Coordinates of N, CA, C and O in Angstrom, one line a residue:
M1 N 126.7 144.3 -44.4 CA 126.8 144.5 -43.3 C 128.1 145.3 -42.2 O 128.7 144.1 -42.8
V2 N 128.1 146.4 -42.4 CA 129.8 146.7 -41.3 C 129.3 146.6 -40.4 O 128.1 146.9 -40.1
Y3 N 129.9 145.9 -38.9 CA 130.0 146.1 -37.9 C 130.9 146.8 -37.5 O 132.7 147.0 -37.6
T4 N 130.7 147.6 -36.2 CA 132.0 148.7 -34.9 C 132.7 147.2 -34.4 O 132.1 146.8 -34.2
S5 N 133.1 147.7 -33.9 CA 134.4 146.8 -32.6 C 132.5 146.9 -31.4 O 132.8 146.2 -30.7
Q6 N 132.3 147.9 -31.2 CA 131.7 148.1 -30.0 C 130.4 146.6 -30.3 O 129.5 146.4 -29.6
Q7 N 129.5 147.1 -31.6 CA 128.5 146.1 -31.9 C 129.5 144.4 -31.7 O 128.4 143.9 -31.2
R8 N 130.4 144.4 -32.0 CA 130.9 142.9 -32.1 C 131.1 142.3 -30.5 O 131.0 141.2 -30.0
Q9 N 131.8 143.4 -30.0 CA 131.4 143.2 -28.4 C 130.9 143.3 -28.0 O 130.0 142.2 -26.6
E10 N 128.7 143.6 -28.6 CA 128.2 142.6 -27.5 C 127.5 142.4 -28.0 O 127.0 141.5 -27.4
N11 N 128.1 141.1 -29.6 CA 127.5 140.1 -29.4 C 128.7 139.5 -28.9 O 128.0 138.3 -27.9
Y12 N 129.1 139.2 -28.6 CA 130.3 138.9 -27.5 C 130.0 139.0 -25.8 O 129.6 137.3 -26.0
Q13 N 129.5 140.2 -25.2 CA 129.1 140.0 -24.3 C 127.9 138.6 -24.2 O 127.7 137.4 -23.7
T14 N 127.0 138.6 -25.7 CA 125.7 138.2 -24.7 C 125.5 136.2 -25.6 O 125.1 135.1 -24.3
R15 N 127.1 136.2 -26.0 CA 126.8 135.3 -26.1 C 127.9 134.0 -24.8 O 127.5 133.1 -24.2
I16 N 128.9 135.1 -24.3 CA 128.6 134.7 -22.6 C 127.7 134.4 -21.7 O 128.1 133.6 -21.0
D17 N 126.8 134.9 -21.7 CA 125.6 134.9 -21.0 C 125.0 133.2 -21.4 O 124.4 133.1 -20.4
L18 N 124.8 132.9 -21.7 CA 124.4 132.2 -22.6 C 124.4 131.2 -21.2 O 125.6 130.7 -20.7
P19 N 123.4 130.0 -20.9 CA 124.3 129.0 -20.0 C 124.9 128.0 -20.7 O 124.6 127.3 -21.8
K20 N 125.2 126.7 -19.0 CA 126.8 126.4 -20.3 C 126.1 124.6 -19.7 O 126.0 125.4 -18.2
L21 N 126.2 123.6 -20.3 CA 126.1 122.1 -19.8 C 127.3 121.9 -18.6 O 128.8 122.7 -19.5
I22 N 127.4 121.7 -17.3 CA 128.9 121.9 -16.4 C 129.0 120.1 -16.2 O 127.7 119.9 -16.3
D23 N 130.6 119.5 -16.4 CA 130.4 118.2 -15.9 C 129.8 118.2 -14.9 O 130.1 119.0 -13.8
P24 N 128.9 116.8 -14.5 CA 128.5 117.1 -13.3 C 129.0 116.3 -12.2 O 129.1 116.5 -10.8
T25 N 130.7 116.0 -12.3 CA 131.7 116.2 -11.5 C 132.2 117.2 -10.9 O 132.2 117.8 -9.7
V26 N 132.1 118.9 -12.2 CA 132.2 119.4 -11.1 C 131.8 120.1 -11.1 O 131.5 120.9 -9.5
L27 N 130.1 120.2 -10.9 CA 129.1 121.0 -10.7 C 128.5 120.0 -9.0 O 129.2 121.0 -7.6
R28 N 129.0 118.6 -8.6 CA 129.1 118.9 -7.8 C 130.3 118.8 -6.8 O 129.7 118.7 -5.4
A29 N 131.3 119.5 -7.7 CA 132.6 120.1 -6.6 C 132.0 120.9 -5.8 O 132.1 121.1 -4.7
A30 N 131.6 121.8 -6.8 CA 131.2 123.1 -6.7 C 130.1 123.0 -5.9 O 130.2 124.6 -5.0
K31 N 128.9 122.7 -5.8 CA 128.0 122.9 -4.9 C 128.4 122.6 -3.3 O 128.4 123.3 -2.2
H32 N 129.8 121.2 -3.4 CA 130.1 121.2 -1.9 C 131.2 122.0 -1.4 O 131.1 122.6 -0.3
I33 N 131.9 122.3 -2.1 CA 132.5 124.3 -1.8 C 131.5 124.8 -1.4 O 132.1 125.8 -0.4
Y34 N 130.7 125.9 -2.2 CA 129.3 126.4 -1.6 C 128.5 125.9 -0.2 O 128.6 127.0 0.9
R35 N 128.3 124.1 -0.3 CA 127.8 124.4 1.2 C 128.7 124.3 2.6 O 128.3 124.7 3.2
V36 N 129.5 124.6 2.0 CA 131.2 124.0 2.7 C 131.6 125.4 3.5 O 131.1 125.9 4.9
Y37 N 131.1 126.6 2.6 CA 131.2 128.2 2.9 C 130.2 128.2 4.1 O 130.5 128.7 5.2
Y38 N 129.2 127.7 3.4 CA 128.0 128.3 4.0 C 127.5 128.0 5.3 O 127.5 128.3 6.8
E39 N 128.4 126.8 5.8 CA 128.2 125.7 7.6 C 129.4 126.7 7.7 O 129.1 126.8 9.3
V40 N 130.5 127.7 7.6 CA 132.0 127.9 8.3 C 131.3 128.7 8.2 O 131.9 130.3 9.5
H41 N 130.0 130.1 8.0 CA 130.2 131.3 7.7 C 128.6 131.4 7.6 O 128.0 131.7 6.4
P42 N 127.7 131.4 8.9 CA 126.2 131.3 8.3 C 125.5 132.3 8.2 O 124.4 132.2 7.2
Y43 N 126.5 133.3 8.5 CA 125.9 134.6 9.2 C 126.5 135.6 8.6 O 126.5 137.4 8.4
Q44 N 127.2 135.2 7.1 CA 128.0 136.1 6.1 C 127.2 136.9 5.5 O 125.5 136.5 4.6
D45 N 127.2 138.0 5.0 CA 125.9 138.9 4.0 C 126.1 138.9 2.8 O 125.2 139.4 1.9
E46 N 127.2 139.6 2.3 CA 127.9 139.0 1.7 C 127.4 138.4 0.2 O 128.3 137.0 0.3
Q47 N 127.3 138.2 -0.9 CA 126.6 136.5 -1.4 C 127.9 136.5 -2.7 O 128.0 137.2 -2.9
P48 N 127.8 135.1 -2.9 CA 129.5 134.9 -3.9 C 128.5 135.3 -5.3 O 127.2 134.6 -5.2
S49 N 128.7 135.7 -6.3 CA 128.2 135.0 -8.1 C 128.1 134.0 -8.4 O 127.9 133.4 -8.9
G50 N 129.6 132.7 -7.9 CA 129.7 131.5 -8.2 C 131.1 131.0 -7.8 O 131.5 131.8 -6.3
V51 N 131.6 129.8 -8.5 CA 132.5 128.9 -7.7 C 133.4 129.1 -8.9 O 133.1 128.5 -10.1
A52 N 134.8 129.1 -8.6 CA 135.9 129.4 -10.2 C 136.2 127.7 -9.4 O 137.1 128.0 -8.1
I53 N 136.0 126.8 -10.5 CA 136.9 125.5 -10.2 C 137.2 124.8 -10.4 O 137.4 125.1 -12.4
D54 N 139.2 124.4 -10.6 CA 139.5 123.7 -11.7 C 139.5 122.2 -12.0 O 138.8 121.4 -11.9
R55 N 138.7 121.8 -13.6 CA 138.6 121.1 -14.3 C 139.2 119.9 -13.5 O 138.9 118.7 -14.0
Y56 N 140.3 119.8 -13.2 CA 140.6 119.0 -13.0 C 141.7 118.3 -11.8 O 141.5 117.5 -11.5
T57 N 141.4 119.2 -11.0 CA 141.9 119.1 -9.3 C 140.7 119.1 -8.2 O 140.4 118.9 -7.5
L58 N 139.5 119.6 -9.3 CA 138.8 120.0 -8.7 C 138.4 121.3 -7.1 O 137.8 120.6 -5.8
R59 N 139.7 121.8 -7.7 CA 140.0 121.9 -6.0 C 138.8 124.1 -7.2 O 138.8 124.6 -8.0
G60 N 138.4 124.4 -5.8 CA 137.6 125.9 -6.3 C 137.7 127.0 -4.9 O 137.7 126.5 -3.8
K61 N 137.7 127.9 -6.0 CA 137.1 128.7 -4.5 C 136.0 129.5 -4.7 O 135.6 130.1 -6.0
L62 N 135.2 130.1 -3.6 CA 134.0 131.3 -3.9 C 134.7 132.7 -4.9 O 135.6 132.8 -4.3
I63 N 133.5 133.0 -5.7 CA 133.8 134.0 -6.5 C 132.6 135.1 -5.7 O 132.0 135.5 -6.0
F64 N 133.3 136.3 -5.6 CA 132.0 137.8 -4.2 C 132.3 138.5 -6.0 O 131.2 139.2 -5.8
S65 N 133.1 138.8 -7.1 CA 132.7 139.6 -8.2 C 132.2 139.2 -9.2 O 131.4 137.6 -9.8
Q66 N 131.1 140.5 -10.2 CA 129.8 140.1 -11.3 C 130.9 139.2 -12.5 O 130.9 138.2 -13.4
R67 N 132.2 139.5 -12.7 CA 133.2 138.9 -13.9 C 134.8 138.1 -13.2 O 135.4 139.1 -12.5
P68 N 134.7 137.1 -12.9 CA 135.8 136.2 -12.3 C 136.8 136.1 -13.8 O 136.6 136.3 -15.0
I69 N 137.9 136.9 -12.9 CA 138.5 136.4 -14.0 C 139.4 134.8 -14.0 O 140.3 134.3 -13.1
L70 N 139.4 133.5 -14.9 CA 139.5 132.3 -14.9 C 141.3 132.4 -15.1 O 141.7 132.6 -16.0
L71 N 141.7 130.9 -14.4 CA 142.8 130.5 -14.8 C 142.7 129.4 -16.3 O 141.3 128.6 -16.3
P72 N 143.4 129.0 -17.1 CA 143.4 128.0 -18.0 C 142.1 126.9 -17.9 O 141.1 126.2 -18.7
T73 N 143.1 126.4 -16.8 CA 141.8 124.9 -16.4 C 141.1 125.4 -15.3 O 140.0 124.0 -14.8
E74 N 140.2 126.0 -15.2 CA 139.2 126.7 -15.0 C 137.8 127.2 -15.0 O 138.2 127.3 -16.0
C75 N 136.5 126.0 -14.5 CA 135.4 126.7 -15.4 C 134.7 127.9 -14.3 O 135.2 127.5 -12.9
F76 N 133.7 128.8 -14.4 CA 133.2 128.9 -13.1 C 131.6 128.1 -13.5 O 131.0 128.5 -14.5
V77 N 131.4 128.3 -12.0 CA 129.4 127.8 -11.6 C 129.0 128.7 -11.3 O 129.1 129.3 -10.4
P78 N 127.9 129.6 -11.7 CA 127.3 130.3 -11.1 C 126.3 129.8 -10.0 O 126.3 128.9 -10.2
L79 N 126.2 131.4 -9.2 CA 125.3 130.1 -7.7 C 123.9 129.8 -8.5 O 123.1 129.0 -7.7
S80 N 123.2 130.2 -9.8 CA 121.8 130.5 -10.0 C 122.2 128.6 -10.1 O 120.9 127.5 -9.9
Q81 N 123.1 127.7 -10.5 CA 123.3 126.2 -10.5 C 123.7 126.0 -9.1 O 123.7 124.5 -9.2
L82 N 124.3 126.5 -8.4 CA 124.5 125.6 -7.4 C 123.7 125.9 -5.8 O 123.5 124.6 -5.2
E83 N 122.5 126.1 -6.4 CA 120.8 126.6 -5.5 C 120.5 125.7 -5.2 O 119.7 125.4 -4.3
G84 N 119.9 124.6 -6.3 CA 119.6 124.1 -7.4 C 118.7 123.4 -6.0 O 117.7 123.8 -5.9
D85 N 119.9 121.8 -5.4 CA 119.4 121.6 -4.6 C 120.1 121.5 -3.0 O 119.9 120.8 -2.4
F86 N 120.2 122.7 -3.0 CA 121.0 123.1 -1.9 C 119.6 123.5 -0.3 O 120.2 123.2 0.4
Y87 N 118.7 124.4 -1.0 CA 117.7 124.8 0.6 C 116.7 123.6 0.5 O 116.2 123.1 0.0

């Protein structure tokens, strides 16, 4: 079977979208960042896609784009994992 570059790219895209297990400490810090954002900006219309957070310092920021660009020590926690215990 011969793959074209487009087929490889589609297969790669599929793997990225699979759910990943996130370190509970990182997840807790990301939820805290998300919660504080909504406490400070309760009427913000734009919804973030998630939080980019450094795995070592636990410093992070909300991301509003669909495809975040991360630094090597950062991971992305999607909104679906942040909202679980929020409400």
